[in-house]
Amino acid sequence: MRVLTDAACIRVICSETLLVAVGNQLLLLYLSPHGKTRRTNVPLPRLVDKIHGIETCLLEEKKYLIVFHAGREAYSIILDCQTHAFSDSVLIVVPEKLCPQPVSHIRRRTNDWISSISLLSSSQLCIVTSHGVAVLLKAIFRDNTVQWGLIDKSPCEDGSTLYCSTITGQQWDNVIVLSGTALGLLLVWTVAGDKASRGRVLQNVSAHNGVIFSIACDFDSGLLTTTSDDRSIKFWKIDIAKNEEHCSGIIVNLREERYCFAHTARVFQCRIIKEAHRTLVASIGEDSHLCLWTVDGDLVLKKRLDEGPTLWNMDYDPSKATIFITASNGNLHKYCIRHILEDNGDRPNDQSAMVDVSPTLLKNEHLAKIRFITFGSMVAVTNQNRVMIIEQSGTITNSFESVDKFKCSIIEVGQSYLYLAGGCSIQVYDTATNPSTHLVRSIGISFLHNAFHCEGNEDGLEGAIRSVNFCARSKTVAICDASGRSIVFDEAFENILSYHRIPSSAERWLTSFATLNDELLLMADRSGHLYLLDRAMVNPVFKLANVHGKLGITSIITEERNLYATKGYFFKTTGHDGRICELFMNITSKTLEMLTFSKSIVGWIDRTMVGDTNTFFLGFNDSHFFMVDAGNETYTQFDCGGGHRCWDFYYDENSSTFTYVFIQHKRLKRVRFTPQPNAGSELMLPRFNWHTRACNALLVVPRHDSHLLLSGGEDNILRINVLQNGEMLEQPRRHLFNHISSIKTVIAKKRLENDSLLMISAGGRAQICVASLDLNIFSIKQECEYMLLATDAERSRWKANRRSTFDPETKFMCAAFLATDRIVFGCSDGFIRIFQLSANNGLFTLTLENETFYGRCILKVVSAEVAGTSLFITVATDGYLCFWDVSYPNEPIYRYRHQSSGVNAIDLNQVGGGNIIVATGGDDQSVAVSLFDVKKSEEGKLQIRADSTLFDKYLHTAQVTGLKLLDDDKMISVGVDQRVYITSFANFTKLAIESETNTCVADVKGISFLQDDGEIVVYGCGIEIMSLKL
């Protein structure tokens, strides 16, 4: 993709054929005869605005007329679905023609922002502008092109600005327009008729406490729905009747029936889906959720489709029963609702699917613990220490004989055995055969082995079993007491394999256990520490502290990669902080390294299930149970009261059914869920997962035959994407989630010794993150992190101890590399700070070397080597260029006024003779370029003099935010006005515009340049790649 920004519109052309508007471009997606998804970019002129609406009409078999609008413009084009070829696009021109207006002093223009369009037939088009002017045009087909002529125009008597409108009817004479305003008014008006009835408002209803964003209507069923920024969707009953006595000949009755809430943010679109057996209403909005409602206003589905972006638009393919949805970051989604439509209203929701399967117990007896065992049966322990086998229906099939003085406190399940532990005893049951479950052995565990006496602080007391953990990889079991003494047994508890001791911590027993090979194993304690242990040694050989903060690690997922099969193991861990951490164990050095982590929408990950094709994470968000996959796709959720209770799950491979059981209010509850196969569309929709908020910084780094795009923004994520042959690839891509606030700057440096890329990102909360990217296998590793003032933990301690700091919170706004691995940062608190980046034994550290107070927020910094001296240039909110000698960074050696206010963009080029060219753009909407003469004095100090300066304060009409100097006395500039200019300053005579164009990226933050490919990368609320030949 060359454009990733708001995908504001989508339209289903025919089965398995979509037309998607991404920014100002159209993308055709279709399924080839071989089942492959193909993409074709529609040839269009360069549009100024984003495409907001698409309408289609069948002309003949496999040939469609397509009309779309962007801003004030509308175009038509013809698509041949057999060859997937397009005709030339034709601009639809609506001539301005004065006509009597309902309000004489307001000029109602047709050259206005288009609100909506509708193809009444293959030859008639209706357009409604944002100020309520309806226009009818007629098509004339000539040589596979279309020419449009004006037939009629009808302005609404209410001249309010329309935020949405819906055109109903198939003939101009019976067209009724439903429109919504910023004040929440719902207007129903006609377009045709005599002078008295044209444009007359039939109904004017205060519908919402905010802007109305969408209106959907089905006159046959009398259903009308509206959505708004008050987070609601309203259901209305609408009746239209003809009445000759009425001035307009039509009477509209509109009655509010239901006022429904499920979204947590603005709701941007609703759609009525009418099928033979059932009618549903779909709604999407700013909270990234798709909601499905019945016509009675009952919520039947609430599904999160993405991680943060706004869902803008949707369309429905009835042949595949699939809803297609677009997002603000350019992502496309689909969701098949066939199973909901076919249920005909009888489909139970998650809460009603919850069944009480509590067994019949003695008086005052209730279940305390529950776990699934082989073949889907359950083992349960009651508060009276009775152990029993229960079927999923709640029937007790077996009750274990009680053993004197044995009280079961822990249940663990292996592949063939069940382990019941209590005190210093453990009972092993064989569960390999169904339905028989018999006791294999009952043994007493002693932690007073000689292996644990090597430590001087051994108190010699026996400990009780606090944890039992089974490892399916090696079929071994680890037990541990509260003093951290661990014993590893084989699966049947016939042999002791090794003894280990967890170092002292607040809670020393195990929460997770895994073996890597015959020699090494991993153990995690309740305090959140991860230990690497050698079977031949009692104490750990390496400790990685607080992998998931101070919360325990809940699972360890090992994986082997061929490239590193002899070097070590990659593995992942999950915990109660909602993170999925990626780590690496080096076999040679026997060390553990934290590589990176990702965030799950599950706040409390408790279990992990690794399937053949997917990995599922199970846990809790507050009182709700969640099951998601590695892509954060939610499979089920239901209210269970929270994660503190005893629960378990079972997956039946034969029926592909998940069964969840949990104890709530001393009762055993069961929920069953069968993932629905994708019986809908087979189209593979692109998902690039670009920033969900504005991108503040982007760096282009060459890599072999491609480029890396390192970007960071307001969503606190550092994203690494690959750009190849002018197209951004979906894979590979990596994300870094270390930042706790927005990212303002990104710089990088290649490390030739290990073919990696060192990346430094910084931004809010005075935080710097250092990470490395292996360019061969595209794996990322977090090297170190630095916070200028203090970490969150330290600030929390200050607050608890009633200490305070008077240091202001600051942001790192910009950064640049200096010589000898030093980095200069410009900060929002007016300081210029220089750090030393050091690497010892593969460990990186950042040390603050110098800080100089300038007194203004530093916005940009660039560095250069001139006249044998390292210097850097800073610009701030005062508009001055400040030149600094790295050797004497306490004050600038030269200041020069370059802008009248803050400078947002700067670039420099070195030319012969010790001269440098510096160009800037700023808040004053101007660009300036200067030639500076840099030389050394006899005393060895730098002397700088401005030779020439060119200034154009009328080039842009808004803040200039991006600027790049080219090698041939030219520069590229871009601003918030979304205009891109290439200007020439040859011989410093004048700034001359050579070419110009526009970008569809809103809130432009900057520009990058691919010199080898001759392409420009514009970024902000999206990204656009365009050729230098504008």
mmCIF file of N, CA and C in Angstrom, residues 305-385:
data_model
loop_
_atom_site.group_PDB
_atom_site.id
_atom_site.type_symbol
_atom_site.label_atom_id
_atom_site.label_comp_id
_atom_site.label_asym_id
_atom_site.label_seq_id
_atom_site.Cartn_x
_atom_site.Cartn_y
_atom_site.Cartn_z
ATOM 1 N N LEU A 305 -13.120 -5.314 17.114
ATOM 2 C CA LEU A 305 -12.511 -5.704 15.845
ATOM 3 C C LEU A 305 -11.080 -5.236 15.695
ATOM 4 N N ASP A 306 -10.688 -4.203 16.405
ATOM 5 C CA ASP A 306 -9.338 -3.670 16.239
ATOM 6 C C ASP A 306 -8.870 -3.093 17.558
ATOM 7 N N GLU A 307 -7.617 -2.660 17.578
ATOM 8 C CA GLU A 307 -6.992 -2.190 18.810
ATOM 9 C C GLU A 307 -6.844 -0.678 18.796
ATOM 10 N N GLY A 308 -7.947 0.029 18.870
ATOM 11 C CA GLY A 308 -7.869 1.468 19.034
ATOM 12 C C GLY A 308 -8.388 2.335 17.914
ATOM 13 N N PRO A 309 -8.270 1.945 16.638
ATOM 14 C CA PRO A 309 -8.710 2.876 15.591
ATOM 15 C C PRO A 309 -10.224 3.026 15.546
ATOM 16 N N THR A 310 -10.651 4.129 14.970
ATOM 17 C CA THR A 310 -12.073 4.367 14.756
ATOM 18 C C THR A 310 -12.561 3.537 13.575
ATOM 19 N N LEU A 311 -13.720 2.934 13.724
ATOM 20 C CA LEU A 311 -14.358 2.223 12.616
ATOM 21 C C LEU A 311 -15.282 3.215 11.916
ATOM 22 N N TRP A 312 -14.990 3.478 10.625
ATOM 23 C CA TRP A 312 -15.678 4.547 9.917
ATOM 24 C C TRP A 312 -16.912 4.087 9.155
ATOM 25 N N ASN A 313 -16.781 2.994 8.412
ATOM 26 C CA ASN A 313 -17.816 2.676 7.437
ATOM 27 C C ASN A 313 -17.943 1.161 7.313
ATOM 28 N N MET A 314 -19.091 0.711 6.805
ATOM 29 C CA MET A 314 -19.301 -0.721 6.611
ATOM 30 C C MET A 314 -20.286 -0.953 5.473
ATOM 31 N N ASP A 315 -20.233 -2.154 4.934
ATOM 32 C CA ASP A 315 -21.195 -2.600 3.934
ATOM 33 C C ASP A 315 -21.428 -4.088 4.152
ATOM 34 N N TYR A 316 -22.515 -4.575 3.573
ATOM 35 C CA TYR A 316 -22.944 -5.945 3.826
ATOM 36 C C TYR A 316 -23.076 -6.699 2.516
ATOM 37 N N ASP A 317 -22.513 -7.906 2.485
ATOM 38 C CA ASP A 317 -22.621 -8.801 1.334
ATOM 39 C C ASP A 317 -23.625 -9.890 1.682
ATOM 40 N N PRO A 318 -24.856 -9.824 1.144
ATOM 41 C CA PRO A 318 -25.870 -10.817 1.529
ATOM 42 C C PRO A 318 -25.550 -12.217 1.032
ATOM 43 N N SER A 319 -24.814 -12.332 -0.066
ATOM 44 C CA SER A 319 -24.509 -13.669 -0.581
ATOM 45 C C SER A 319 -23.561 -14.425 0.341
ATOM 46 N N LYS A 320 -22.727 -13.713 1.089
ATOM 47 C CA LYS A 320 -21.780 -14.339 2.016
ATOM 48 C C LYS A 320 -22.127 -14.063 3.471
ATOM 49 N N ALA A 321 -23.206 -13.331 3.707
ATOM 50 C CA ALA A 321 -23.630 -12.964 5.068
ATOM 51 C C ALA A 321 -22.472 -12.371 5.859
ATOM 52 N N THR A 322 -21.728 -11.484 5.203
ATOM 53 C CA THR A 322 -20.515 -10.929 5.794
ATOM 54 C C THR A 322 -20.587 -9.414 5.815
ATOM 55 N N ILE A 323 -20.217 -8.838 6.954
ATOM 56 C CA ILE A 323 -20.106 -7.387 7.088
ATOM 57 C C ILE A 323 -18.641 -7.005 6.883
ATOM 58 N N PHE A 324 -18.405 -6.043 6.018
ATOM 59 C CA PHE A 324 -17.065 -5.517 5.773
ATOM 60 C C PHE A 324 -16.971 -4.129 6.395
ATOM 61 N N ILE A 325 -15.868 -3.882 7.099
ATOM 62 C CA ILE A 325 -15.734 -2.666 7.904
ATOM 63 C C ILE A 325 -14.373 -2.038 7.639
ATOM 64 N N THR A 326 -14.337 -0.701 7.596
ATOM 65 C CA THR A 326 -13.095 0.041 7.403
ATOM 66 C C THR A 326 -12.734 0.787 8.684
ATOM 67 N N ALA A 327 -11.424 1.061 8.837
ATOM 68 C CA ALA A 327 -10.925 1.696 10.061
ATOM 69 C C ALA A 327 -10.086 2.916 9.722
ATOM 70 N N SER A 328 -9.820 3.728 10.740
ATOM 71 C CA SER A 328 -9.093 4.978 10.540
ATOM 72 C C SER A 328 -7.618 4.776 10.255
ATOM 73 N N ASN A 329 -7.051 3.621 10.550
ATOM 74 C CA ASN A 329 -5.649 3.353 10.241
ATOM 75 C C ASN A 329 -5.480 2.569 8.946
ATOM 76 N N GLY A 330 -6.530 2.493 8.133
ATOM 77 C CA GLY A 330 -6.449 1.804 6.856
ATOM 78 C C GLY A 330 -6.738 0.325 6.917
ATOM 79 N N ASN A 331 -6.994 -0.209 8.107
ATOM 80 C CA ASN A 331 -7.305 -1.632 8.234
ATOM 81 C C ASN A 331 -8.693 -1.932 7.684
ATOM 82 N N LEU A 332 -8.853 -3.163 7.186
ATOM 83 C CA LEU A 332 -10.145 -3.660 6.740
ATOM 84 C C LEU A 332 -10.492 -4.893 7.545
ATOM 85 N N HIS A 333 -11.761 -5.023 7.902
ATOM 86 C CA HIS A 333 -12.222 -6.141 8.711
ATOM 87 C C HIS A 333 -13.449 -6.765 8.069
ATOM 88 N N LYS A 334 -13.669 -8.018 8.425
ATOM 89 C CA LYS A 334 -14.891 -8.698 7.990
ATOM 90 C C LYS A 334 -15.405 -9.544 9.142
ATOM 91 N N TYR A 335 -16.719 -9.714 9.158
ATOM 92 C CA TYR A 335 -17.322 -10.548 10.189
ATOM 93 C C TYR A 335 -18.556 -11.213 9.603
ATOM 94 N N CYS A 336 -18.556 -12.544 9.657
ATOM 95 C CA CYS A 336 -19.678 -13.326 9.136
ATOM 96 C C CYS A 336 -20.750 -13.439 10.213
ATOM 97 N N ILE A 337 -21.995 -13.097 9.848
ATOM 98 C CA ILE A 337 -23.097 -13.134 10.810
ATOM 99 C C ILE A 337 -24.120 -14.204 10.436
ATOM 100 N N ARG A 338 -23.713 -15.165 9.615
ATOM 101 C CA ARG A 338 -24.657 -16.192 9.177
ATOM 102 C C ARG A 338 -25.234 -16.956 10.362
ATOM 103 N N HIS A 339 -24.381 -17.283 11.338
ATOM 104 C CA HIS A 339 -24.864 -18.070 12.481
ATOM 105 C C HIS A 339 -25.861 -17.278 13.320
ATOM 106 N N ILE A 340 -25.758 -15.952 13.312
ATOM 107 C CA ILE A 340 -26.711 -15.135 14.056
ATOM 108 C C ILE A 340 -28.020 -15.010 13.287
ATOM 109 N N LEU A 341 -27.916 -14.849 11.974
ATOM 110 C CA LEU A 341 -29.125 -14.734 11.167
ATOM 111 C C LEU A 341 -29.932 -16.022 11.166
ATOM 112 N N GLU A 342 -29.236 -17.162 11.128
ATOM 113 C CA GLU A 342 -29.940 -18.441 11.056
ATOM 114 C C GLU A 342 -30.528 -18.858 12.389
ATOM 115 N N ASP A 343 -30.095 -18.247 13.477
ATOM 116 C CA ASP A 343 -30.660 -18.600 14.786
ATOM 117 C C ASP A 343 -32.073 -18.058 14.970
ATOM 118 N N ASN A 344 -32.442 -17.081 14.135
ATOM 119 C CA ASN A 344 -33.821 -16.578 14.131
ATOM 120 C C ASN A 344 -34.271 -16.079 15.501
ATOM 121 N N GLY A 345 -33.318 -15.433 16.183
ATOM 122 C CA GLY A 345 -33.683 -14.845 17.476
ATOM 123 C C GLY A 345 -33.587 -15.786 18.643
ATOM 124 N N ASP A 346 -33.296 -17.069 18.406
ATOM 125 C CA ASP A 346 -33.238 -18.011 19.510
ATOM 126 C C ASP A 346 -31.825 -18.214 20.015
ATOM 127 N N ARG A 347 -30.851 -17.530 19.402
ATOM 128 C CA ARG A 347 -29.465 -17.715 19.827
ATOM 129 C C ARG A 347 -29.261 -17.136 21.220
ATOM 130 N N PRO A 348 -28.807 -17.947 22.165
ATOM 131 C CA PRO A 348 -28.592 -17.402 23.509
ATOM 132 C C PRO A 348 -27.329 -16.572 23.549
ATOM 133 N N ASN A 349 -27.355 -15.485 24.286
ATOM 134 C CA ASN A 349 -26.137 -14.728 24.459
ATOM 135 C C ASN A 349 -25.260 -15.401 25.505
ATOM 136 N N ASP A 350 -24.094 -14.799 25.752
ATOM 137 C CA ASP A 350 -23.118 -15.455 26.626
ATOM 138 C C ASP A 350 -23.651 -15.652 28.033
ATOM 139 N N GLN A 351 -24.416 -14.667 28.515
ATOM 140 C CA GLN A 351 -24.894 -14.789 29.891
ATOM 141 C C GLN A 351 -25.942 -15.890 30.006
ATOM 142 N N SER A 352 -26.869 -15.975 29.024
ATOM 143 C CA SER A 352 -27.910 -17.002 29.108
ATOM 144 C C SER A 352 -27.353 -18.381 28.807
ATOM 145 N N ALA A 353 -26.166 -18.459 28.178
ATOM 146 C CA ALA A 353 -25.556 -19.760 27.920
ATOM 147 C C ALA A 353 -24.888 -20.315 29.166
ATOM 148 N N MET A 354 -24.840 -19.536 30.222
ATOM 149 C CA MET A 354 -24.243 -19.989 31.462
ATOM 150 C C MET A 354 -25.226 -20.922 32.180
ATOM 151 N N VAL A 355 -24.744 -22.112 32.520
ATOM 152 C CA VAL A 355 -25.603 -23.143 33.110
ATOM 153 C C VAL A 355 -25.053 -23.515 34.482
ATOM 154 N N ASP A 356 -25.937 -23.655 35.431
ATOM 155 C CA ASP A 356 -25.567 -24.111 36.771
ATOM 156 C C ASP A 356 -25.549 -25.641 36.766
ATOM 157 N N VAL A 357 -24.364 -26.223 36.969
ATOM 158 C CA VAL A 357 -24.217 -27.687 36.961
ATOM 159 C C VAL A 357 -23.706 -28.166 38.309
ATOM 160 N N SER A 358 -24.100 -27.498 39.359
ATOM 161 C CA SER A 358 -23.638 -27.866 40.699
ATOM 162 C C SER A 358 -24.137 -29.264 41.060
ATOM 163 N N PRO A 359 -23.258 -30.114 41.564
ATOM 164 C CA PRO A 359 -23.689 -31.458 41.966
ATOM 165 C C PRO A 359 -24.456 -31.414 43.290
ATOM 166 N N THR A 360 -25.140 -32.481 43.559
ATOM 167 C CA THR A 360 -25.865 -32.599 44.827
ATOM 168 C C THR A 360 -24.889 -32.997 45.930
ATOM 169 N N LEU A 361 -24.757 -32.145 46.932
ATOM 170 C CA LEU A 361 -23.796 -32.370 48.004
ATOM 171 C C LEU A 361 -24.513 -32.441 49.340
ATOM 172 N N LEU A 362 -23.716 -32.728 50.375
ATOM 173 C CA LEU A 362 -24.258 -32.797 51.720
ATOM 174 C C LEU A 362 -24.634 -31.408 52.225
ATOM 175 N N LYS A 363 -25.334 -31.363 53.305
ATOM 176 C CA LYS A 363 -25.737 -30.096 53.887
ATOM 177 C C LYS A 363 -24.508 -29.301 54.323
ATOM 178 N N ASN A 364 -24.511 -28.007 54.029
ATOM 179 C CA ASN A 364 -23.417 -27.087 54.345
ATOM 180 C C ASN A 364 -22.119 -27.441 53.615
ATOM 181 N N GLU A 365 -22.222 -28.218 52.553
ATOM 182 C CA GLU A 365 -21.043 -28.578 51.766
ATOM 183 C C GLU A 365 -21.132 -27.878 50.405
ATOM 184 N N HIS A 366 -19.993 -27.395 49.946
ATOM 185 C CA HIS A 366 -19.955 -26.752 48.632
ATOM 186 C C HIS A 366 -18.582 -26.984 48.014
ATOM 187 N N LEU A 367 -18.495 -26.789 46.711
ATOM 188 C CA LEU A 367 -17.244 -26.997 45.991
ATOM 189 C C LEU A 367 -16.268 -25.870 46.301
ATOM 190 N N ALA A 368 -15.002 -26.249 46.470
ATOM 191 C CA ALA A 368 -13.949 -25.268 46.733
ATOM 192 C C ALA A 368 -12.939 -25.187 45.604
ATOM 193 N N LYS A 369 -12.678 -26.317 44.937
ATOM 194 C CA LYS A 369 -11.703 -26.356 43.849
ATOM 195 C C LYS A 369 -12.244 -27.240 42.742
ATOM 196 N N ILE A 370 -11.853 -26.901 41.491
ATOM 197 C CA ILE A 370 -12.339 -27.646 40.335
ATOM 198 C C ILE A 370 -11.252 -27.649 39.266
ATOM 199 N N ARG A 371 -11.040 -28.795 38.623
ATOM 200 C CA ARG A 371 -10.121 -28.891 37.492
ATOM 201 C C ARG A 371 -10.632 -29.955 36.526
ATOM 202 N N PHE A 372 -10.386 -29.726 35.231
ATOM 203 C CA PHE A 372 -10.683 -30.731 34.221
ATOM 204 C C PHE A 372 -9.575 -31.768 34.175
ATOM 205 N N ILE A 373 -9.957 -33.008 33.910
ATOM 206 C CA ILE A 373 -8.994 -34.078 33.701
ATOM 207 C C ILE A 373 -9.253 -34.683 32.328
ATOM 208 N N THR A 374 -8.632 -35.801 32.046
ATOM 209 C CA THR A 374 -8.732 -36.430 30.729
ATOM 210 C C THR A 374 -10.177 -36.760 30.387
ATOM 211 N N PHE A 375 -10.496 -36.653 29.089
ATOM 212 C CA PHE A 375 -11.810 -36.991 28.534
ATOM 213 C C PHE A 375 -12.910 -36.029 28.979
ATOM 214 N N GLY A 376 -12.545 -34.862 29.523
ATOM 215 C CA GLY A 376 -13.535 -33.836 29.819
ATOM 216 C C GLY A 376 -14.228 -33.969 31.140
ATOM 217 N N SER A 377 -13.891 -34.949 31.956
ATOM 218 C CA SER A 377 -14.451 -35.021 33.309
ATOM 219 C C SER A 377 -13.746 -34.011 34.207
ATOM 220 N N MET A 378 -14.311 -33.806 35.405
ATOM 221 C CA MET A 378 -13.754 -32.838 36.337
ATOM 222 C C MET A 378 -13.471 -33.495 37.675
ATOM 223 N N VAL A 379 -12.412 -33.044 38.317
ATOM 224 C CA VAL A 379 -12.140 -33.433 39.688
ATOM 225 C C VAL A 379 -12.426 -32.219 40.554
ATOM 226 N N ALA A 380 -13.141 -32.439 41.636
ATOM 227 C CA ALA A 380 -13.557 -31.347 42.505
ATOM 228 C C ALA A 380 -13.230 -31.679 43.948
ATOM 229 N N VAL A 381 -12.949 -30.648 44.711
ATOM 230 C CA VAL A 381 -12.691 -30.770 46.139
ATOM 231 C C VAL A 381 -13.675 -29.858 46.857
ATOM 232 N N THR A 382 -14.335 -30.391 47.868
ATOM 233 C CA THR A 382 -15.323 -29.607 48.611
ATOM 234 C C THR A 382 -14.687 -28.983 49.843
ATOM 235 N N ASN A 383 -15.442 -28.135 50.513
ATOM 236 C CA ASN A 383 -14.965 -27.500 51.734
ATOM 237 C C ASN A 383 -14.835 -28.493 52.880
ATOM 238 N N GLN A 384 -15.418 -29.684 52.728
ATOM 239 C CA GLN A 384 -15.286 -30.730 53.743
ATOM 240 C C GLN A 384 -14.250 -31.770 53.341
ATOM 241 N N ASN A 385 -13.381 -31.382 52.391
ATOM 242 C CA ASN A 385 -12.244 -32.198 51.967
ATOM 243 C C ASN A 385 -12.663 -33.478 51.262
#
